[in-house]
Coordinates of C-alpha atoms in Angstrom, one line a residue:
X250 CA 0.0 0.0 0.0
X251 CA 1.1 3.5 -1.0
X252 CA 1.7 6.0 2.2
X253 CA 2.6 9.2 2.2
X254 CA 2.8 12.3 4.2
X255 CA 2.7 15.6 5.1
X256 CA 5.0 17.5 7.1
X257 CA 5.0 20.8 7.6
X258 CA 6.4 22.9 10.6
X259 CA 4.4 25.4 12.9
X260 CA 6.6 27.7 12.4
X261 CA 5.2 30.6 9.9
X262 CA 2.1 30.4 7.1
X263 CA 1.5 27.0 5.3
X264 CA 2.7 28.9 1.5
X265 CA 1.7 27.6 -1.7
X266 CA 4.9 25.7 -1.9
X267 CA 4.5 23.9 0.8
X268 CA 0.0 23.3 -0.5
X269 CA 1.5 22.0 -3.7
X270 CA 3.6 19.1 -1.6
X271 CA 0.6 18.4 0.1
X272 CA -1.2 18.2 -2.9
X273 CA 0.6 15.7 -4.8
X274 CA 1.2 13.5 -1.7
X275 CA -2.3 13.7 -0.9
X276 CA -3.7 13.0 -4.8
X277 CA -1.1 10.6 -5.1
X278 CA -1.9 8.5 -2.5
X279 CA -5.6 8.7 -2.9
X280 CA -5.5 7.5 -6.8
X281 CA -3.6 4.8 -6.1
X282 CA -5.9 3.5 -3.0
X283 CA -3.1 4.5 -0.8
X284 CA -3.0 6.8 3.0
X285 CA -2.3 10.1 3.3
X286 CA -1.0 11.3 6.8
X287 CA -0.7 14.8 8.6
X288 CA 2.4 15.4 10.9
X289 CA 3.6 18.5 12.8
X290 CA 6.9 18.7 13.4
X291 CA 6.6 21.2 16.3
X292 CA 10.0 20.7 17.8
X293 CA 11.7 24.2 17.7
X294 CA 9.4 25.4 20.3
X295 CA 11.3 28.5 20.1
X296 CA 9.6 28.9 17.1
X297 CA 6.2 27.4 16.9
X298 CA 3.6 29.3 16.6
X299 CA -0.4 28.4 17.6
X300 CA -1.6 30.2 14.9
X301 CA 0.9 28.9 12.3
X302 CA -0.5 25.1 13.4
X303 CA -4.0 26.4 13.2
X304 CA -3.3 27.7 10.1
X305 CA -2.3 24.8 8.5
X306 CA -5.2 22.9 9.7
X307 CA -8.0 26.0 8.5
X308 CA -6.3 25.4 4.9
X309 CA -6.4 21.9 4.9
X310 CA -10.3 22.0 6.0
X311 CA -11.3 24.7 3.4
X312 CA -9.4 22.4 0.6
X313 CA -11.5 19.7 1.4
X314 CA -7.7 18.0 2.0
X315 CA -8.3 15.1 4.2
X316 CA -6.1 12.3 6.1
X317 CA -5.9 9.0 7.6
X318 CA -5.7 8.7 11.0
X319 CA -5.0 11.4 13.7
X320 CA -2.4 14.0 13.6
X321 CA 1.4 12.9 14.5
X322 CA 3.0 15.8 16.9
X323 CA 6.9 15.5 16.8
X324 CA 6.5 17.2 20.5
X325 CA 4.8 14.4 21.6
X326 CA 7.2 11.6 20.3
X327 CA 10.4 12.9 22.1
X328 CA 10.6 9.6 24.2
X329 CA 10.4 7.6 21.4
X330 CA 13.2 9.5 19.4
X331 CA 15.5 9.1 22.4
X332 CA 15.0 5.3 22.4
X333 CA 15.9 5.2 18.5
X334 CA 19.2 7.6 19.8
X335 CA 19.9 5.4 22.3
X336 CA 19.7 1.8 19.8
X337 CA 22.4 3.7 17.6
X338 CA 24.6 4.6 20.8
X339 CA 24.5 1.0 21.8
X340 CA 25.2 -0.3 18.1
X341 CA 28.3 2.0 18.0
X342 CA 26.4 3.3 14.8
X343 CA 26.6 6.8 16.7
X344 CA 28.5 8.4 19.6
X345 CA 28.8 11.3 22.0
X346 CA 31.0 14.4 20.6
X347 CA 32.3 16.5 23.3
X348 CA 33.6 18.9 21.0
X349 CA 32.5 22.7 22.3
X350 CA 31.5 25.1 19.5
X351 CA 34.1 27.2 20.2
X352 CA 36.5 24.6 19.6
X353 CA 34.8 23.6 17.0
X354 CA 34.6 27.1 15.5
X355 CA 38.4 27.5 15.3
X356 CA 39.3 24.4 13.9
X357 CA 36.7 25.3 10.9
X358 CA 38.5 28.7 10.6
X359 CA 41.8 26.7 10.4
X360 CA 40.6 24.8 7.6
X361 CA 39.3 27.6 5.6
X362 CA 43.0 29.2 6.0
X363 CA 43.9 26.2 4.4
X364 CA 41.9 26.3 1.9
X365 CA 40.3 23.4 3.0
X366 CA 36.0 22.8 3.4
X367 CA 35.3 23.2 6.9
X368 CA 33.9 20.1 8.7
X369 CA 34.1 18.6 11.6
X370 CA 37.2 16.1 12.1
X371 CA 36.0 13.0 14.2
X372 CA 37.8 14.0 16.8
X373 CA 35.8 11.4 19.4
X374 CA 34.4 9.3 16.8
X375 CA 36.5 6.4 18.3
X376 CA 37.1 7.9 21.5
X377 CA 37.2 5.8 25.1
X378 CA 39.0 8.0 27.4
X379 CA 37.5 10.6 30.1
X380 CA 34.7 13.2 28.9
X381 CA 35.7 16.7 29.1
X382 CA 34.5 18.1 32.4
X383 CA 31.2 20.7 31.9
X384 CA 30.4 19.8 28.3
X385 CA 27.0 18.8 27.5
X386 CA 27.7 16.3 24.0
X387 CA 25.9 16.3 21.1
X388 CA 25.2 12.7 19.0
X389 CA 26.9 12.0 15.9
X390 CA 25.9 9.3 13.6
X391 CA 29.1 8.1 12.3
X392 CA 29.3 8.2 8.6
X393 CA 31.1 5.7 6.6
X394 CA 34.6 6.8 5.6
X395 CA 34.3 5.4 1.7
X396 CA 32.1 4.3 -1.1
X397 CA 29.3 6.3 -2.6
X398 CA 25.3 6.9 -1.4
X399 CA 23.0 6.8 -4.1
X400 CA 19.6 8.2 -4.1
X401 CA 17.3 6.5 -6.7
X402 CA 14.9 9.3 -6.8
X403 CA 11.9 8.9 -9.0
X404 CA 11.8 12.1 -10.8
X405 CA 15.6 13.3 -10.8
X406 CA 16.7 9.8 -11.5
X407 CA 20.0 8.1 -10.3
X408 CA 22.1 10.6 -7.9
X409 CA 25.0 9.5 -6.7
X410 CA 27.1 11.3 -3.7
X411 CA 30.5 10.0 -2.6
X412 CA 30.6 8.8 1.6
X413 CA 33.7 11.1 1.6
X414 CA 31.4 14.4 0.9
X415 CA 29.4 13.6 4.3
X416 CA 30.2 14.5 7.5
X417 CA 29.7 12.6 11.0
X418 CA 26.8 14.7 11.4
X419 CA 25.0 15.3 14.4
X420 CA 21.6 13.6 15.2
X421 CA 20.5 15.1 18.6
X422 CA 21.3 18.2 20.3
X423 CA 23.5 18.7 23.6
X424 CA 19.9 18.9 25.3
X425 CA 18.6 15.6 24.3
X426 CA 16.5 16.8 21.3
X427 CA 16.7 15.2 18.2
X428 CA 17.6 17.0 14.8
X429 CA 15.3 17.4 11.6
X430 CA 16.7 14.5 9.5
X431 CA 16.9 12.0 12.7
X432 CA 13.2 12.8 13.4
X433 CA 11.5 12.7 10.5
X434 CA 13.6 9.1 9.5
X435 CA 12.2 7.5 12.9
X436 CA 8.9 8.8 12.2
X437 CA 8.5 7.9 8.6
X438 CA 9.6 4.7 9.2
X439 CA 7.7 4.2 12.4
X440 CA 4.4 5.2 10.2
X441 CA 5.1 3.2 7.3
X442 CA 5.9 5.7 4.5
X443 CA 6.2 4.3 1.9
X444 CA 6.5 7.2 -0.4
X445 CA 8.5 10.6 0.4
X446 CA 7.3 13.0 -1.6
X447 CA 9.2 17.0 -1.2
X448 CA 10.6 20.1 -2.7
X449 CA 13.9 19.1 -4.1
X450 CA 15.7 21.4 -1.9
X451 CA 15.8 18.3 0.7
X452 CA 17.9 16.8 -1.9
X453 CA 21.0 17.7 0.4
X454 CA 19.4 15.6 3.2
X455 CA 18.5 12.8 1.9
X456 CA 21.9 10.9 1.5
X457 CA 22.1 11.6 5.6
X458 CA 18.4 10.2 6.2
X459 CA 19.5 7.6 3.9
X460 CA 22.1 6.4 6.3
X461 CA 19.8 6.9 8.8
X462 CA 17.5 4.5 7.9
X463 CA 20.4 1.9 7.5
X464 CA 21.8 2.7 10.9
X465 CA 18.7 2.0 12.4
X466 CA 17.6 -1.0 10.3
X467 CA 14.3 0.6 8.2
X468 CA 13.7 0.4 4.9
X469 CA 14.8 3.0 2.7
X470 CA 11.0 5.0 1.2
X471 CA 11.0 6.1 -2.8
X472 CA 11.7 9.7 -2.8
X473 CA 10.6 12.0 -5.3
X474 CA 12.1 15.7 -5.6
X475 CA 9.5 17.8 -7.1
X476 CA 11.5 21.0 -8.8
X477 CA 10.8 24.5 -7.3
X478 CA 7.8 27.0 -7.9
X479 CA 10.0 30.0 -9.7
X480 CA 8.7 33.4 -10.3
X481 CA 8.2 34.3 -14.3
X482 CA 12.1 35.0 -14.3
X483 CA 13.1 31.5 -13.4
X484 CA 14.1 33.1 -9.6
X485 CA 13.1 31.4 -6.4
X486 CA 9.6 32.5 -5.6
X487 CA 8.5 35.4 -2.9
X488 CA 6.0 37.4 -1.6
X489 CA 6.6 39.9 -4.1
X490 CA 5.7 37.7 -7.0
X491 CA 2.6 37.9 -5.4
X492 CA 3.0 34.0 -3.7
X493 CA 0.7 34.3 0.1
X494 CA 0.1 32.2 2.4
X495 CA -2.3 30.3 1.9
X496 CA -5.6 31.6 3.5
X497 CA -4.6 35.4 2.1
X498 CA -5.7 33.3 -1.2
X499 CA -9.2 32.3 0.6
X500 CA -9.5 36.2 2.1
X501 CA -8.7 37.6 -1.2
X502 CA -11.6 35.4 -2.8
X503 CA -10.1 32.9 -4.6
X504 CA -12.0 29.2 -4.7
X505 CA -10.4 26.8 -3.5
X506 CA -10.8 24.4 -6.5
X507 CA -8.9 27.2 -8.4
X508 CA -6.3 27.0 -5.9
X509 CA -5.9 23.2 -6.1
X510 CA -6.4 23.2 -10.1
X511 CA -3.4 26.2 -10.2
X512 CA -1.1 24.5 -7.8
X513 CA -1.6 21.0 -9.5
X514 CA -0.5 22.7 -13.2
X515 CA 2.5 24.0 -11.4
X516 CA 4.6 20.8 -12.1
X517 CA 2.9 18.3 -13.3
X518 CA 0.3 18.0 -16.7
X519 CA -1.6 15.7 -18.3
X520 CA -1.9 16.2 -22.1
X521 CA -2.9 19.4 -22.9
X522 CA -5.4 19.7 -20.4
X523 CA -5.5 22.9 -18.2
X524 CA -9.0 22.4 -16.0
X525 CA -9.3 19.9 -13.4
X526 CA -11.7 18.7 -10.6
X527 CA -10.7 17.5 -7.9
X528 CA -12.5 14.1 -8.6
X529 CA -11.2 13.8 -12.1
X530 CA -7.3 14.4 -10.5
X531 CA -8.1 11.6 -7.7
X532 CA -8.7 9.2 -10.7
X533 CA -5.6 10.1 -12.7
X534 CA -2.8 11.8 -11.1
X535 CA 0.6 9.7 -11.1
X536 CA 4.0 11.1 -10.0
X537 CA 5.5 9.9 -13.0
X538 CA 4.0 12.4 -14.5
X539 CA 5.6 15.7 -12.6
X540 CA 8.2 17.6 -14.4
X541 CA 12.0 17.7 -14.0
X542 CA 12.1 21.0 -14.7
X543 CA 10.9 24.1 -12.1
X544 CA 7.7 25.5 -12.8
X545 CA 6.5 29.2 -13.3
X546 CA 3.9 31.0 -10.9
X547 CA 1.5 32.8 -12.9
X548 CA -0.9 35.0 -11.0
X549 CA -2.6 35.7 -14.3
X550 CA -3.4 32.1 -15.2
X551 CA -4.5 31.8 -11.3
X552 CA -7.3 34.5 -12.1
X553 CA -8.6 32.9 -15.5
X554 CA -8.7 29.7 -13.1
X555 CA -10.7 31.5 -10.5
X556 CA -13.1 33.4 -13.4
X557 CA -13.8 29.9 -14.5
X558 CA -14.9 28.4 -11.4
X559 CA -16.7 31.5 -10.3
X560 CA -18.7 31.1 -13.4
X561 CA -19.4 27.7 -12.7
X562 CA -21.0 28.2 -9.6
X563 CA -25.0 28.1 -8.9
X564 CA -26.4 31.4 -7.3
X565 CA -27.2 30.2 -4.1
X566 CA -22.8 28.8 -4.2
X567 CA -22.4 32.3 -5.0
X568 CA -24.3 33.7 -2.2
X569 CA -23.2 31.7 0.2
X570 CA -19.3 32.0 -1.1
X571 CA -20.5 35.8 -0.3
X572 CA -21.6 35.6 3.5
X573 CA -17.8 35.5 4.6
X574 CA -17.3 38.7 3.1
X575 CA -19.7 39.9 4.6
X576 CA -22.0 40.6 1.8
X577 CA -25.8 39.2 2.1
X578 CA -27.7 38.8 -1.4
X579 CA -31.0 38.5 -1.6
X580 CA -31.9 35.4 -4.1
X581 CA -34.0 37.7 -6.3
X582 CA -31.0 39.8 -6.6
X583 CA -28.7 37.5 -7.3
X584 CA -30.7 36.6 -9.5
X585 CA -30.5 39.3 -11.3
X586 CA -26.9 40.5 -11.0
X587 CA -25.4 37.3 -10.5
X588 CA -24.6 36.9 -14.5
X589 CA -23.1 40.3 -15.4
X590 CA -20.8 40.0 -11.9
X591 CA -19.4 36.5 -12.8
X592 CA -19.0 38.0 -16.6
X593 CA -16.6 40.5 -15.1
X594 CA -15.4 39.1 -12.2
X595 CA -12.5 37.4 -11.5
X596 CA -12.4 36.7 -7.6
X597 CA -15.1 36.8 -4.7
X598 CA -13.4 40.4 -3.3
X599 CA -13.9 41.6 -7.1
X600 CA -17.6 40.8 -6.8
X601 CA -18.4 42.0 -3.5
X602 CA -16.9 45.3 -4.8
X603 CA -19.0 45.7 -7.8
X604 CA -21.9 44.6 -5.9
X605 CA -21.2 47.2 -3.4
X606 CA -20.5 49.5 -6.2
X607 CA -24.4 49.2 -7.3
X608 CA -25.8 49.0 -4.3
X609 CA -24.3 51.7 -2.2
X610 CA -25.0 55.6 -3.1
X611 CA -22.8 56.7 -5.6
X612 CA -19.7 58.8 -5.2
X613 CA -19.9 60.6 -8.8
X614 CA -16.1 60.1 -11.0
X615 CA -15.4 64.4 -10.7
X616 CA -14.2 64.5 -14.2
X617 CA -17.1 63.1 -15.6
X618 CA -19.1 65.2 -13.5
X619 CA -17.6 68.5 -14.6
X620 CA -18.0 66.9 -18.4
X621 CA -21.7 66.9 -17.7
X622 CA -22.2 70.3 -15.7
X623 CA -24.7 72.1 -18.8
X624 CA -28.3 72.3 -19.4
X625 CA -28.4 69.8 -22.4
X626 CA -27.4 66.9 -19.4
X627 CA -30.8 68.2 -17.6
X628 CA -32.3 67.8 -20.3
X629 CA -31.5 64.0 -21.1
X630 CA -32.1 63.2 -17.8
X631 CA -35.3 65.0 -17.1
X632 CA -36.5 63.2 -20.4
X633 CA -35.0 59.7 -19.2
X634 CA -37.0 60.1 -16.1
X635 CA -40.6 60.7 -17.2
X636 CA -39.8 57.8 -20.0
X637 CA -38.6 55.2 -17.1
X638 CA -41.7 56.3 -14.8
X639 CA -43.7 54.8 -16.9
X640 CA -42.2 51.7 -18.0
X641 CA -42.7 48.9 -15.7
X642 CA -39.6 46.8 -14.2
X643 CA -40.3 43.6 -15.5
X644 CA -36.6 42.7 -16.5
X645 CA -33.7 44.1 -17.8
X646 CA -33.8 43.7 -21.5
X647 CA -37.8 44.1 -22.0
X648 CA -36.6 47.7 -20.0
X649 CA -34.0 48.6 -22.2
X650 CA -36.1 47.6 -25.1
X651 CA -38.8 50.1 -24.3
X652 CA -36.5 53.0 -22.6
X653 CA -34.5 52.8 -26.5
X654 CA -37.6 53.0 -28.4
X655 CA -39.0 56.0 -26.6
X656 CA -35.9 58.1 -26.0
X657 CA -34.5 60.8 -28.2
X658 CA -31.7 60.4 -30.4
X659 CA -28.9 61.7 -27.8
X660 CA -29.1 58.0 -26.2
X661 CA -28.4 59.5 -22.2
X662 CA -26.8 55.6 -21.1
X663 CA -23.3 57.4 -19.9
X664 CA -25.8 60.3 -17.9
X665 CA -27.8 56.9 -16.4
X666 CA -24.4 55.3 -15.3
X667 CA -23.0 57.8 -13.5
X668 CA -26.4 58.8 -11.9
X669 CA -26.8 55.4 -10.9
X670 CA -23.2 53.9 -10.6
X671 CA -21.3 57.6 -10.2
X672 CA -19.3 56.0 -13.0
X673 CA -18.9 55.4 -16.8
X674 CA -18.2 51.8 -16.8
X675 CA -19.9 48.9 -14.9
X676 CA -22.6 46.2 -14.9
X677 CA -25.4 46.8 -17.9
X678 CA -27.0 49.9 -16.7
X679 CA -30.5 48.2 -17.2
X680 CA -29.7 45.5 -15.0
X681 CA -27.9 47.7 -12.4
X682 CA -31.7 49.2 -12.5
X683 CA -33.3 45.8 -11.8
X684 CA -31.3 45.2 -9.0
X685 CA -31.7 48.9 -7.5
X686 CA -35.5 48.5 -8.3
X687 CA -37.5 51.4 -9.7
X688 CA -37.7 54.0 -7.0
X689 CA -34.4 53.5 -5.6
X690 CA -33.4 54.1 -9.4
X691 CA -35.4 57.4 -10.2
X692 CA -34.2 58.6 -7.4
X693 CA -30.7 58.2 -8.5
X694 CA -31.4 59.9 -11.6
X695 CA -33.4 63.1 -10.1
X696 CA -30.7 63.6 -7.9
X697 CA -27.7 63.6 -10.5
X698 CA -30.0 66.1 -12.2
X699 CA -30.2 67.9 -9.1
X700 CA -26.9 68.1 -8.6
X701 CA -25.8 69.4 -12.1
X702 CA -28.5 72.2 -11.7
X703 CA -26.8 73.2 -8.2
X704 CA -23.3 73.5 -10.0
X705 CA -24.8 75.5 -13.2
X706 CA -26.7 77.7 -10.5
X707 CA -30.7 77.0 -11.7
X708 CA -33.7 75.7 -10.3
X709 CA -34.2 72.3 -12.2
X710 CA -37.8 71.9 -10.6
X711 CA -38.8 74.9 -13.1
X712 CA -36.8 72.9 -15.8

């Protein structure tokens, strides 16, 4: 059985680097029948952060991302890390270091003088005589001195690192507490991954955690390296790119099947295909099909994404998708307005703006104002109000149909947006009147033409 996992640390905002490892571990284990589990590795508790954790778990929840089994807490395993430490200190597979870091310090500044790489030099890898005095040791697993390590990674292909290039490298701290690639071996291979799926910049640590799981007598997982999200300049990705964590992408509307459908692209494909549910990628998706090569983060395809998936949502979705926002829609409403704002809309913040932008009072656009400050504007819209009085708001096109035929020449539509919208550009001006209704909306229009005859100094009742 396929298992794989998630890891993540507690220690800032789950990023959409991080979502797209979670991603493919998570489809890849669900297509092929597999588990997916959820760890925390919450041991730098100088660093952990309650809302970081929380945060990881509100993304997972509102991705509809779910795994087998209860969550793993490093912080809770630290007795049974200790025991793994202590079956390589009895094997002689590892050993106490008294070295202190100054003394470590200036023999690495002795080797660069030399030109040399600094490393440590194995001073007590074989050692059996007193303990310094007031030195808390560090464990070292002890490396082997020759031969190569090779990694047969599933997406990178054969990688081959010489035993020479590795340290004795240290596996628990002076304290007791054990270091990233000795915890995440013992609990891997304590939960029976079977599959490790990660950013390839944990290619450096995998021959260690391969030696690791040697040391300790565990099978060695599949790894696959999945190549870096770059920015549209092949650079490492940031927050300037326009990369968030991940529930900035839920508070700045996006969907979260956009999301998922965005991240999924970024890496892997299948054909030419750009759209997919979630329940089609559960069917198909296969490792061997990510790319070798990085992908690009494009904020622009992310938004075409969204737009489609916006558009594919039912009004009463759309309404509830809304309520977060804190926007309330009456269904009659949405109704209405629902197909011009998912026309022109590209995320959930986007539509709760134009909405706003319709229902709210306007706040007229000044130049268009001042464009509009003469009598033949008092005019069109004393004209457009008697015609409208009369017509009856059954919907928007039978409206505009029966406003056009009875209006003069000088059509007035740009007059009607700003005195409805305080704008020239917007929803369809006839169905911005729907949704206003017909007294909200000749009200609008008496008191543009109100405020035009304040600014040209006349009376416009006598008009």
């Amino acid at each position: 059985m396929i298992i794989t996992r998630f890891a993540p640390s507690p220690t800032g905002n789950l990023h959409i680097g991080g979502l797209r490892t979670a991603l493919f571990n998570y489809l890849y284990a669900r297509a092929k029948g597999g588990k997916f589990l959820l760890r925390i590795e919450d041991t730098d508790f100088a660093r952990n952060s309650v809302d970081a954790k929380e945060g990881i778990l509100r993304a997972f929840e509102w991705l509809g991302l779910d795994y087998d089994g209860t969550i793993e807490y490093q912080s809770k395993r630290l007795a049974l890390y200790k025991q793994q430490i202590q079956k390589l200190l009895d094997s002689k597979a590892a050993y106490y270091c008294y070295m202190s870091k100054d003394e470590l310090e200036t023999l690495r500044e002795e080797q660069r003088k030399r030109g040399e790489t600094p490393r440590y030099n194995r001073k007590y890898r074989d050692f059996e005589g007193v303990p310094p005095e007031r030195i808390a040791p560090v464990v070292r697993l002890k490396a082997p001195l020759s031969g190569e390590i090779v990694i047969d990674d599933k997406i990178k292909g054969k990688v081959s690192i010489q035993a020479t290039e590795i340290d004795d490298f240290i596996i628990a701290r002076s304290d007791g507490t054990p270091i990233y690639n000795f915890s995440a071996v013992v609990d891997d291979a304590l939960m029976g991954v079977t599959d490790v799926i990660r950013g390839d910049d944990h290619l450096s640590n995998t021959p260690k955690q391969i030696l690791l799981y040697q040391a300790l007598g565990f099978p060695v997982p599949r790894f696959f390296h999945i190549p870096m999200i770059c920015n549209e300049s092949g650079k490492k990705l940031s927050k300037r790119d326009g990369a968030m964590g991940v529930m900035d992408y839920a508070q700045a509307g996006y969907l979260p099947e956009a999301l998922l459908n965005f991240l999924v692209r970024l890496g892997w494909s299948c054909g030419d295909e750009e759209i997919f549910s979630k329940q089609t990628l559960l069917q198909i998706f296969d490792v061997k099909d990510i790319n070798t090569a990085p992908s690009a983060y494009n904020p622009s395809k992310l938004l075409w994404l969204n737009h489609h998936y916006l558009n594919a949502q039912s009004n009463d979705s759309l309404r509830a998708l809304l309520e977060p926002f804190g926007i309330s829609i009456e269904p009659q409403i949405a109704e209405i307005l629902f197909p011009a704002l998912k026309e022109r809309c590209k995320t959930l913040v986007e539509m709760k703006e134009h909405y706003l932008e319709i229902m709210n009072p306007p706040v007229y656009d000044k130049k268009l104002f001042a464009k509009n400050v003469q009598q033949g504007a008092l005019d069109v819209l004393a004209q457009s109000f008697e015609i409208l009085q009369s017509l009856a708001f059954d919907d928007a096109q039978t409206l505009e149909s029966a406003f056009t035929q009875n209006i003069a020449p000088n059509k007035p539509f740009l007059l009607l947006r700003l005195a409805l919208l305080g704008k020239g550009g917007g929803v369809p001006i006839f169905v911005a009147m729907m949704a206003l209704g017909k007294d909200e909306s000749l009200r609008r229009i008496a008191e543009l033409r109100s405020a035009i005859a304040a600014d040209l100094g006349v009376d416009c009742s006598t008009q």
